[in-house]
CSV table of C-alpha atoms and ligand atoms in Angstrom, one decimal:
chain,number,residue,atom,x,y,z
A,24,MET,CA,3.0,42.8,15.4
A,25,GLU,CA,3.3,40.0,12.9
A,26,ILE,CA,1.0,40.0,10.0
A,27,VAL,CA,0.4,36.9,7.9
A,28,ARG,CA,-1.5,35.8,5.0
A,29,VAL,CA,-3.2,32.4,5.0
A,30,ALA,CA,-5.3,30.7,2.4
A,31,GLY,CA,-7.4,27.6,3.2
A,32,TRP,CA,-10.9,26.2,3.8
A,33,VAL,CA,-13.4,26.8,6.6
A,34,PHE,CA,-13.2,23.8,8.8
A,35,GLU,CA,-15.6,24.8,11.5
A,36,LYS,CA,-17.4,28.0,12.5
A,37,ARG,CA,-18.7,29.2,16.0
A,38,ASP,CA,-20.8,32.3,15.8
A,39,LEU,CA,-21.4,33.7,19.2
A,40,GLY,CA,-23.1,36.8,18.0
A,41,GLY,CA,-20.5,39.5,19.2
A,42,ILE,CA,-17.6,37.1,18.4
A,43,ILE,CA,-17.2,34.7,15.6
A,44,PHE,CA,-14.5,32.0,15.5
A,45,ILE,CA,-13.5,30.2,12.2
A,46,LEU,CA,-11.1,27.3,12.3
A,47,LEU,CA,-9.3,27.6,9.0
A,48,ARG,CA,-7.6,24.5,7.5
A,49,ASP,CA,-4.7,24.1,5.0
A,50,SER,CA,-2.5,21.1,4.4
A,51,THR,CA,-0.3,21.9,7.3
A,52,GLY,CA,-3.2,22.1,10.0
A,53,ILE,CA,-5.7,24.2,11.5
A,54,ILE,CA,-5.6,27.8,13.0
A,55,GLN,CA,-8.3,29.9,14.5
A,56,VAL,CA,-9.4,33.3,13.0
A,57,THR,CA,-11.3,35.3,15.6
A,58,TRP,CA,-13.5,38.6,14.8
A,59,SER,CA,-15.1,40.4,17.7
A,60,ARG,CA,-17.6,43.2,17.3
A,61,LYS,CA,-15.7,45.4,19.8
A,62,ARG,CA,-12.6,45.7,17.9
A,63,GLY,CA,-13.2,44.2,14.4
A,64,ASP,CA,-14.1,45.5,11.1
A,65,LYS,CA,-18.0,45.5,10.3
A,66,GLU,CA,-17.6,44.3,6.8
A,67,ILE,CA,-15.4,41.4,7.9
A,68,GLY,CA,-17.8,40.5,10.6
A,69,ARG,CA,-20.7,40.4,7.8
A,70,LYS,CA,-18.5,38.1,5.6
A,71,MET,CA,-17.6,35.7,8.6
A,72,LYS,CA,-21.2,35.4,9.6
A,73,LYS,CA,-22.0,34.0,6.1
A,74,LEU,CA,-19.2,31.5,6.0
A,75,LYS,CA,-20.0,27.9,5.5
A,76,ILE,CA,-17.9,24.7,5.8
A,77,ASN,CA,-15.4,24.2,3.1
A,78,ASP,CA,-15.8,27.8,1.6
A,79,VAL,CA,-12.3,28.8,0.4
A,80,ILE,CA,-10.9,31.8,2.0
A,81,GLU,CA,-7.8,34.0,2.2
A,82,VAL,CA,-7.3,36.0,5.6
A,83,ARG,CA,-4.7,38.6,6.3
A,84,GLY,CA,-4.2,39.7,9.8
A,85,GLU,CA,-2.2,39.8,12.9
A,86,VAL,CA,-1.2,36.8,14.9
A,87,LYS,CA,-1.9,36.9,18.6
A,88,LYS,CA,-1.2,34.6,21.6
A,89,GLU,CA,-4.4,32.9,22.6
A,90,GLU,CA,-4.3,30.0,25.2
A,91,GLN,CA,-7.8,28.8,24.3
A,92,ALA,CA,-7.1,28.4,20.6
A,93,PRO,CA,-6.0,25.1,19.0
A,94,ASN,CA,-2.2,26.0,18.5
A,95,GLY,CA,-2.1,28.7,21.2
A,96,VAL,CA,-2.3,31.4,18.6
A,97,GLU,CA,-5.2,33.1,16.6
A,98,ILE,CA,-5.3,35.4,13.7
A,99,ILE,CA,-7.2,38.7,14.1
A,100,PRO,CA,-8.4,39.4,10.5
A,101,HIS,CA,-7.5,42.8,8.8
A,102,THR,CA,-8.8,41.5,5.3
A,103,LEU,CA,-10.8,38.5,4.4
A,104,ARG,CA,-11.5,37.3,0.9
A,105,VAL,CA,-13.9,34.5,-0.1
A,106,LEU,CA,-12.2,32.6,-3.1
A,107,ASN,CA,-15.0,30.1,-3.7
A,108,GLU,CA,-18.1,29.1,-1.9
A,109,ALA,CA,-19.1,25.5,-1.1
A,110,GLU,CA,-22.7,24.1,-1.2
A,111,HIS,CA,-24.4,23.7,2.4
A,112,PRO,CA,-24.7,21.1,3.6
A,113,LEU,CA,-21.8,19.1,1.9
A,114,PRO,CA,-22.7,15.7,0.6
A,115,LEU,CA,-20.1,14.4,3.3
A,116,ASP,CA,-19.2,15.9,6.6
A,117,PRO,CA,-15.4,16.3,6.3
A,118,THR,CA,-15.0,16.7,10.1
A,119,GLY,CA,-15.9,13.1,10.4
A,120,LYS,CA,-18.5,14.1,13.3
A,121,ILE,CA,-21.2,12.4,11.3
A,122,ASP,CA,-20.2,9.1,10.3
A,123,ALA,CA,-20.7,7.9,6.8
A,124,GLY,CA,-20.4,4.4,5.3
A,125,LEU,CA,-17.4,3.2,3.3
A,126,GLU,CA,-19.4,3.3,-0.1
A,127,THR,CA,-20.3,7.0,0.5
A,128,ARG,CA,-16.8,7.9,1.7
A,129,LEU,CA,-15.3,6.4,-1.5
A,130,ASN,CA,-17.5,8.0,-3.7
A,131,LEU,CA,-16.6,11.3,-2.2
A,132,ARG,CA,-13.0,10.5,-1.4
A,133,PRO,CA,-11.5,14.1,-1.3
A,134,LEU,CA,-13.9,15.3,1.1
A,135,ASP,CA,-13.6,12.2,3.2
A,136,LEU,CA,-9.8,12.8,3.1
A,137,ILE,CA,-10.3,16.1,5.0
A,138,ASN,CA,-11.0,14.1,8.1
A,139,PRO,CA,-7.7,14.1,9.9
A,140,LYS,CA,-7.7,10.4,10.6
A,141,ARG,CA,-8.3,9.5,7.0
A,142,ASN,CA,-5.7,12.1,6.1
A,143,ALA,CA,-3.2,10.5,8.2
A,144,ILE,CA,-3.5,7.1,6.5
A,145,PHE,CA,-2.1,8.6,3.3
A,146,ARG,CA,0.5,10.7,4.9
A,147,ILE,CA,1.7,7.4,6.4
A,148,LYS,CA,1.4,5.6,3.2
A,149,SER,CA,3.5,8.4,1.4
A,150,GLU,CA,6.3,8.0,4.0
A,151,VAL,CA,6.2,4.2,3.8
A,152,LEU,CA,6.9,4.6,0.1
A,153,ARG,CA,9.7,7.2,0.7
A,154,LEU,CA,11.3,4.9,3.4
A,155,THR,CA,11.1,1.8,1.1
A,156,ARG,CA,13.0,3.7,-1.6
A,157,GLU,CA,15.6,5.0,0.7
A,158,PHE,CA,16.0,1.5,2.2
A,159,LEU,CA,16.3,-0.4,-1.0
A,160,ARG,CA,18.6,2.2,-2.7
A,161,ASP,CA,21.0,2.0,0.5
A,162,ARG,CA,21.2,-1.8,-0.3
A,163,GLY,CA,22.2,-1.3,-3.7
A,164,PHE,CA,19.0,-1.8,-5.6
A,165,LEU,CA,18.4,0.4,-8.5
A,166,GLU,CA,14.8,1.7,-9.1
A,167,VAL,CA,13.3,0.7,-12.5
A,168,ILE,CA,10.1,1.0,-14.5
A,169,THR,CA,8.9,-1.8,-16.7
A,170,PRO,CA,6.0,-1.9,-19.1
A,171,LYS,CA,2.6,-2.2,-18.0
A,172,ILE,CA,1.2,-2.8,-21.4
A,173,ILE,CA,2.4,-6.4,-22.3
A,174,ALA,CA,1.9,-9.1,-24.8
A,175,THR,CA,1.5,-12.4,-22.7
A,176,ALA,CA,0.8,-13.4,-19.3
A,177,THR,CA,3.8,-13.5,-17.0
A,178,GLU,CA,2.3,-15.9,-14.3
A,179,GLY,CA,0.1,-18.0,-16.5
A,180,GLY,CA,-3.1,-18.8,-15.0
A,181,ALA,CA,-4.1,-15.4,-13.3
A,182,GLU,CA,-6.4,-13.5,-15.6
A,183,LEU,CA,-5.4,-10.5,-17.5
A,184,PHE,CA,-7.3,-7.4,-18.7
A,185,PRO,CA,-7.2,-7.4,-22.4
A,186,VAL,CA,-6.6,-3.8,-24.1
A,187,PRO,CA,-6.8,-3.0,-27.9
A,188,TYR,CA,-3.3,-2.4,-29.1
A,189,PHE,CA,-3.5,-1.2,-32.6
A,190,GLU,CA,-3.8,-4.2,-34.8
A,191,VAL,CA,-3.5,-6.8,-31.8
A,192,THR,CA,-4.9,-7.3,-28.3
A,193,ALA,CA,-2.4,-6.5,-25.4
A,194,PHE,CA,-2.8,-7.0,-21.8
A,195,LEU,CA,-2.2,-5.0,-18.8
A,196,ALA,CA,0.6,-6.3,-16.6
A,197,GLN,CA,-0.2,-8.5,-13.6
A,198,SER,CA,3.4,-8.2,-12.2
A,199,PRO,CA,6.9,-7.1,-13.4
A,200,GLN,CA,8.3,-10.7,-12.9
A,201,LEU,CA,10.0,-11.5,-16.1
A,202,TYR,CA,11.4,-8.0,-16.6
A,203,LYS,CA,12.8,-7.7,-13.2
A,204,GLU,CA,14.5,-11.2,-13.6
A,205,GLU,CA,16.1,-10.0,-16.9
A,206,LEU,CA,17.3,-6.9,-15.5
A,207,THR,CA,19.5,-8.7,-13.0
A,208,ILE,CA,21.9,-9.2,-15.8
A,209,PRO,CA,22.9,-5.8,-16.2
A,210,PHE,CA,22.0,-4.3,-12.8
A,211,GLU,CA,22.2,-7.3,-10.3
A,212,ARG,CA,19.7,-5.8,-7.9
A,213,VAL,CA,16.6,-3.9,-9.0
A,214,PHE,CA,13.3,-2.8,-7.4
A,215,GLU,CA,10.1,-1.5,-8.8
A,216,ILE,CA,7.2,0.2,-7.2
A,217,GLY,CA,4.2,0.0,-9.8
A,218,THR,CA,0.6,-0.5,-10.4
A,219,TYR,CA,-0.5,-4.0,-11.4
A,220,PHE,CA,-3.8,-5.4,-12.7
A,221,ARG,CA,-5.7,-8.6,-12.1
A,222,ALA,CA,-9.0,-9.4,-13.9
A,223,GLU,CA,-10.2,-12.0,-11.4
A,224,PRO,CA,-13.7,-11.2,-10.3
A,225,PHE,CA,-12.9,-11.1,-6.6
A,226,ASN,CA,-15.1,-9.7,-4.1
A,227,THR,CA,-12.9,-9.9,-1.0
A,228,ASN,CA,-11.6,-7.3,1.4
A,229,ARG,CA,-7.9,-8.0,0.5
A,230,HIS,CA,-8.2,-8.0,-3.3
A,231,LEU,CA,-8.4,-5.1,-5.8
A,232,ASN,CA,-8.3,-5.3,-9.4
A,233,GLU,CA,-5.7,-2.6,-9.5
A,234,PHE,CA,-3.0,-2.6,-6.8
A,235,VAL,CA,0.5,-1.4,-6.1
A,236,SER,CA,3.3,-3.7,-5.6
A,237,ILE,CA,6.9,-3.3,-4.3
A,238,ASP,CA,9.1,-5.7,-6.1
A,239,ILE,CA,12.8,-6.7,-5.9
A,240,GLU,CA,15.0,-9.2,-7.7
A,241,ALA,CA,18.6,-9.7,-6.9
A,242,ALA,CA,21.5,-11.6,-8.4
A,243,PHE,CA,23.4,-14.2,-6.3
A,244,HIS,CA,20.7,-14.0,-3.6
A,245,THR,CA,19.1,-17.1,-2.0
A,246,TYR,CA,15.5,-17.1,-0.9
A,247,GLU,CA,16.9,-16.8,2.7
A,248,ASP,CA,18.8,-13.6,1.6
A,249,VAL,CA,15.8,-11.9,0.2
A,250,MET,CA,13.6,-13.0,3.1
A,251,LYS,CA,16.2,-11.1,5.1
A,252,VAL,CA,15.8,-7.9,3.0
A,253,ALA,CA,12.0,-8.0,3.4
A,254,GLU,CA,12.0,-8.4,7.2
A,255,GLU,CA,14.6,-5.7,7.6
A,256,LEU,CA,12.6,-3.4,5.2
A,257,ILE,CA,9.5,-4.0,7.4
A,258,VAL,CA,11.7,-3.1,10.7
A,259,HIS,CA,13.1,-0.1,8.9
A,260,VAL,CA,9.7,1.4,8.1
A,261,TYR,CA,8.2,0.7,11.6
A,262,LYS,CA,11.2,2.2,13.2
A,263,ARG,CA,11.2,5.3,11.1
A,264,LEU,CA,7.4,5.8,11.2
A,265,ASN,CA,7.7,5.8,15.0
A,266,GLU,CA,10.3,8.6,14.7
A,267,GLY,CA,8.7,10.8,12.0
A,268,MET,CA,5.0,10.3,12.2
A,269,GLU,CA,3.9,10.4,15.7
A,270,GLU,CA,1.2,12.9,15.0
A,271,GLU,CA,-0.4,10.7,12.3
A,272,LEU,CA,-0.1,7.6,14.4
A,273,LYS,CA,-1.5,9.1,17.4
A,274,LEU,CA,-4.6,10.3,15.4
A,275,LEU,CA,-5.1,6.7,14.3
A,276,ASN,CA,-4.6,5.6,17.9
A,277,LEU,CA,-1.7,3.4,17.0
A,278,ASP,CA,1.2,2.3,19.0
A,279,LEU,CA,3.5,0.5,16.7
A,280,ARG,CA,5.7,-2.1,18.1
A,281,ILE,CA,8.8,-2.9,16.1
A,282,PRO,CA,8.6,-6.5,14.9
A,283,GLN,CA,11.4,-8.7,16.3
A,284,THR,CA,13.7,-10.3,13.7
A,285,PRO,CA,14.2,-12.9,12.3
A,286,PHE,CA,10.5,-13.3,11.7
A,287,PRO,CA,9.5,-17.0,12.3
A,288,ARG,CA,9.9,-19.2,9.3
A,289,VAL,CA,7.2,-22.0,9.4
A,290,LYS,CA,7.3,-24.8,6.8
A,291,TYR,CA,4.4,-25.3,4.6
A,292,ASP,CA,4.4,-29.1,5.6
A,293,GLU,CA,4.1,-28.2,9.4
A,294,ILE,CA,1.3,-25.9,8.7
A,295,MET,CA,-0.5,-28.6,6.8
A,296,GLU,CA,0.1,-31.1,9.6
A,297,LYS,CA,-1.1,-28.6,12.2
A,298,LEU,CA,-4.2,-28.1,10.3
A,299,ARG,CA,-5.0,-31.7,9.9
A,300,GLY,CA,-4.3,-32.1,13.6
A,301,ILE,CA,-7.2,-29.6,14.2
A,302,GLY,CA,-9.5,-31.5,11.8
A,303,VAL,CA,-9.3,-29.5,8.6
A,304,LYS,CA,-9.7,-31.5,5.6
A,305,ILE,CA,-6.6,-30.5,3.4
A,306,GLU,CA,-4.5,-32.2,0.8
A,307,SER,CA,-0.7,-31.7,0.3
A,308,GLY,CA,-0.1,-29.4,-2.7
A,309,GLU,CA,-3.3,-27.3,-1.9
A,310,ASP,CA,-3.1,-23.6,-1.2
A,311,ILE,CA,-3.5,-22.6,2.4
A,312,LYS,CA,-6.7,-20.5,3.0
A,313,MET,CA,-7.0,-17.6,5.3
A,314,GLU,CA,-9.7,-19.3,7.3
A,315,HIS,CA,-7.4,-22.1,7.8
A,316,LEU,CA,-4.8,-19.8,9.2
A,317,GLU,CA,-7.3,-18.0,11.5
A,318,SER,CA,-8.0,-21.3,13.2
A,319,LEU,CA,-4.2,-22.1,13.6
A,320,LYS,CA,-3.4,-21.4,17.3
A,321,ASP,CA,0.3,-20.8,17.0
A,322,GLU,CA,2.3,-17.9,18.6
A,323,ARG,CA,4.7,-17.9,15.7
A,324,THR,CA,1.8,-16.8,13.3
A,325,GLU,CA,0.6,-13.8,15.4
A,326,GLY,CA,2.6,-11.1,13.7
A,327,TYR,CA,4.9,-11.1,10.5
A,328,TYR,CA,6.2,-14.6,9.6
A,329,PHE,CA,7.1,-16.6,6.4
A,330,ILE,CA,5.5,-19.7,5.3
A,331,ILE,CA,8.5,-21.3,3.4
A,332,ASP,CA,9.2,-24.4,1.1
A,333,TRP,CA,5.9,-24.6,-0.9
A,334,PRO,CA,5.1,-27.4,-3.0
A,335,SER,CA,5.9,-26.9,-6.7
A,336,LYS,CA,2.1,-27.4,-7.7
A,337,VAL,CA,1.1,-24.0,-6.0
A,338,LYS,CA,4.0,-21.9,-7.1
A,339,THR,CA,4.7,-20.3,-10.6
A,340,PHE,CA,6.9,-22.0,-13.2
A,341,TYR,CA,9.9,-19.8,-12.6
A,342,THR,CA,10.1,-20.9,-8.8
A,343,LYS,CA,13.1,-23.0,-8.2
A,344,ASP,CA,12.7,-26.7,-6.9
A,345,LYS,CA,14.6,-27.6,-3.8
A,346,GLU,CA,17.6,-29.7,-4.6
A,347,ASP,CA,17.2,-32.1,-1.7
A,348,ARG,CA,13.3,-32.6,-2.0
A,349,GLU,CA,11.4,-33.3,-5.0
A,350,GLY,CA,8.2,-31.5,-5.5
A,351,TYR,CA,9.1,-28.6,-3.3
A,352,THR,CA,10.6,-25.2,-3.9
A,353,ASN,CA,12.7,-22.5,-2.3
A,354,SER,CA,9.9,-20.2,-2.0
A,355,PHE,CA,8.0,-18.4,0.7
A,356,ASP,CA,4.9,-16.2,1.4
A,357,LEU,CA,5.4,-13.3,3.7
A,358,MET,CA,2.4,-13.4,6.1
A,359,TYR,CA,0.8,-11.1,8.5
A,360,ARG,CA,-1.5,-13.1,10.9
A,361,GLU,CA,-3.8,-14.7,8.2
A,362,LEU,CA,-3.2,-12.2,5.5
A,363,GLU,CA,-0.6,-12.7,2.7
A,364,ILE,CA,1.6,-9.6,2.3
A,365,GLY,CA,4.0,-11.0,-0.3
A,366,SER,CA,5.4,-13.8,-2.2
A,367,GLY,CA,8.9,-14.6,-3.3
A,368,GLY,CA,11.7,-17.2,-3.7
A,369,GLU,CA,14.6,-18.4,-5.7
A,370,ARG,CA,14.1,-18.6,-9.4
A,371,ILE,CA,15.3,-21.1,-12.1
A,372,HIS,CA,18.2,-19.7,-13.9
A,373,LYS,CA,19.2,-22.6,-16.2
A,374,TYR,CA,17.6,-22.7,-19.6
A,375,ASN,CA,17.0,-26.4,-19.6
A,376,ASP,CA,15.6,-26.5,-16.1
A,377,LEU,CA,13.1,-23.7,-16.9
A,378,ILE,CA,12.0,-25.4,-20.3
A,379,LYS,CA,11.4,-28.6,-18.5
A,380,LYS,CA,9.4,-27.0,-15.9
A,381,MET,CA,7.3,-24.9,-18.3
A,382,ARG,CA,6.6,-28.0,-20.4
A,383,LYS,CA,5.6,-29.9,-17.1
A,384,MET,CA,3.1,-27.0,-16.6
A,385,GLY,CA,1.7,-26.9,-20.0
A,386,LEU,CA,3.1,-23.3,-20.9
A,387,SER,CA,3.8,-22.5,-24.5
A,388,ILE,CA,7.6,-22.1,-24.9
A,389,ASP,CA,6.9,-19.9,-28.0
A,390,ASN,CA,5.1,-17.4,-26.1
A,391,PHE,CA,8.1,-16.7,-23.9
A,392,ARG,CA,10.9,-16.8,-26.5
A,393,HIS,CA,11.8,-13.2,-26.0
A,394,HIS,CA,12.4,-13.9,-22.5
A,395,LEU,CA,13.9,-17.3,-22.6
A,396,VAL,CA,16.7,-16.2,-24.6
A,397,PHE,CA,18.5,-14.6,-21.8
A,398,TYR,CA,18.7,-17.9,-20.0
A,399,LYS,CA,21.3,-18.7,-22.6
A,400,CYS,CA,23.1,-15.2,-22.2
A,401,GLY,CA,24.3,-15.3,-18.6
A,402,MET,CA,21.3,-15.3,-16.4
A,403,PRO,CA,22.7,-15.3,-12.9
A,404,PRO,CA,21.2,-17.3,-10.0
A,405,HIS,CA,18.8,-14.9,-8.5
A,406,ALA,CA,15.9,-14.5,-6.2
A,407,GLY,CA,13.3,-11.8,-5.3
A,408,TRP,CA,9.8,-11.1,-3.9
A,409,GLY,CA,6.6,-9.0,-4.5
A,410,ILE,CA,5.1,-7.3,-1.5
A,411,GLY,CA,1.6,-5.7,-2.0
A,412,LEU,CA,1.9,-2.0,-0.7
A,413,ASP,CA,-1.7,-1.7,0.1
A,414,ARG,CA,-1.7,-5.1,1.9
A,415,LEU,CA,1.6,-3.9,3.9
A,416,MET,CA,-0.4,-0.7,4.8
A,417,MET,CA,-3.3,-3.0,6.2
A,418,SER,CA,-1.1,-4.9,8.4
A,419,ILE,CA,0.7,-1.7,9.8
A,420,LEU,CA,-2.4,0.3,10.3
A,421,GLY,CA,-4.5,-2.6,11.4
A,422,PHE,CA,-7.2,-2.5,8.7
A,423,LYS,CA,-9.5,-5.5,7.5
A,424,ASN,CA,-10.4,-3.8,4.3
A,425,ILE,CA,-7.8,-2.9,1.6
A,426,ARG,CA,-10.1,-0.2,0.4
A,427,GLU,CA,-9.3,1.9,3.4
A,428,THR,CA,-5.8,2.1,2.3
A,429,VAL,CA,-6.2,2.9,-1.3
A,430,LEU,CA,-7.3,6.4,-2.6
A,431,TYR,CA,-9.6,5.3,-5.3
A,432,PRO,CA,-10.0,1.5,-5.3
A,433,ARG,CA,-10.9,-0.6,-8.3
A,434,ASP,CA,-13.0,-3.7,-7.5
A,435,ARG,CA,-15.5,-5.8,-9.4
A,436,PHE,CA,-18.1,-3.2,-8.9
A,437,ARG,CA,-16.1,-0.1,-8.5
A,438,LEU,CA,-14.8,1.8,-11.6
A,439,VAL,CA,-15.7,5.4,-10.6
A,440,PRO,CA,-14.7,7.9,-9.2
B,501,LIG,P1,-3.7,-13.9,-3.1
B,501,LIG,O1,-3.4,-15.4,-2.9
B,501,LIG,O2,-3.9,-13.2,-1.8
B,501,LIG,O3,-4.7,-13.7,-4.2
B,501,LIG,P2,-1.6,-14.0,-4.9
B,501,LIG,O4,-0.6,-15.2,-4.2
B,501,LIG,O5,-2.3,-14.3,-6.0
B,501,LIG,O6,-2.3,-13.2,-3.8
B,501,LIG,P3,1.0,-12.9,-5.8
B,501,LIG,O7,1.0,-13.0,-7.2
B,501,LIG,O8,1.8,-13.6,-5.0
B,501,LIG,O9,-0.5,-12.7,-5.2
B,501,LIG,O10,1.4,-11.2,-5.7
B,501,LIG,C1,2.3,-10.8,-4.8
B,501,LIG,C2,1.7,-9.8,-3.8
B,501,LIG,O11,0.8,-8.9,-4.4
B,501,LIG,C3,0.6,-10.5,-2.9
B,501,LIG,O12,1.2,-11.3,-1.9
B,501,LIG,C4,-0.2,-9.3,-2.6
B,501,LIG,O13,0.4,-8.7,-1.4
B,501,LIG,C5,-0.3,-8.5,-3.5
B,501,LIG,N1,-1.5,-8.7,-4.4
B,501,LIG,C6,-1.6,-9.8,-5.4
B,501,LIG,N2,-2.9,-9.6,-5.8
B,501,LIG,C7,-3.5,-8.7,-5.3
B,501,LIG,C8,-4.8,-8.0,-5.6
B,501,LIG,N3,-5.7,-8.5,-6.3
B,501,LIG,N4,-5.1,-7.1,-4.7
B,501,LIG,C9,-4.3,-6.5,-3.7
B,501,LIG,N5,-3.1,-6.9,-3.7
B,501,LIG,C10,-2.6,-8.0,-4.3
B,502,LIG,MN1,1.2,-15.1,-3.4
């Protein structure tokens, strides 16, 4: 006879009078605890009768084979301790049998995450993080951590959250861009997985004011080289999720098909032409909107693909211009259908070229002097990208709302919990 001790939460209770079943949940799964009047201790029976969903209990007892039980075994309790009681009814049904709206679920997130489907999302996300680190380290990228409290904008344009910093006003970082570029001098290849902040008052299903980005930067890489890193990373993640996360994927009814490489590379100009062909009024040099891509019927844009060679006007100041085509850059957006997952490209590495571009874009050279100095101290040719982790999860799991893939999302109207 095997005696075990299990601590966890009441997930479900079935009281048939002479026999009481409890489904006990812990982080590893669910096990049945069975008490019967015939053989069970009276005191334990009284306690079992009073149990409510999410009461915290500890059970000691013997393990028995039982075909009818969820895992083919059950525990016959010898002792039962109630470690904490939960109120009844709970503000959110943790089994998910009673459906609640997203607002309510996010307000009560830890209860929402008891639901095995919701729980699976974040187990998969954790695995995606592990696989990403594994992949990039294997490729010679060093993981780094750069400051999130900064003095000036890195991208220019995009809005920053100000924070009081002693005598001055500092800002929350919107990306690790300049730091990761500088770090190619000592390390060649770096990556960072970090939280970034954008103060734009978006109200969309793909923007949050706080999000996680996977960033890489690599010396002596072209934009084609780093596009390869991105597509191979995604294939690696898909393959390994299929191998290690079958249970979670099944809970979410997902059958992950490993994307084919190379991902299609579609030129910005070609998309513009196609869009004009279907009557969209759009000028060259404009950004491409999601609605536009939705109406584009092209088999190359049905999964992951790159939109490459963007006009300089819509890309950031550090993006390198094409040598053979004025006004265009060696840049790309990584897309999944109509959703932007990431952006990247080759960067300017010559001091004079960068100054010229910054002047043209009306940026203050003085604000960037701490950064610009390195362009005279051995800045290598380099390229990189940033991929939004939360958006990557949307593409893998098929969610339309980014909030489903973030534990405690921050948006225009959500600051608690
Ligand atoms: P968008 O055009 O969708 O607003 P962006 O081009 O401004 O995005 P980038 O500066 O290119 O964003 O940032 C790189 C990646 O970081 C994006 O492709 C996206 O995956 C992610 N990202 C950027 N802003 C946000 C945000 N507000 N919420 C969630 N993810 C974001
Ligand atoms: Mn972008």
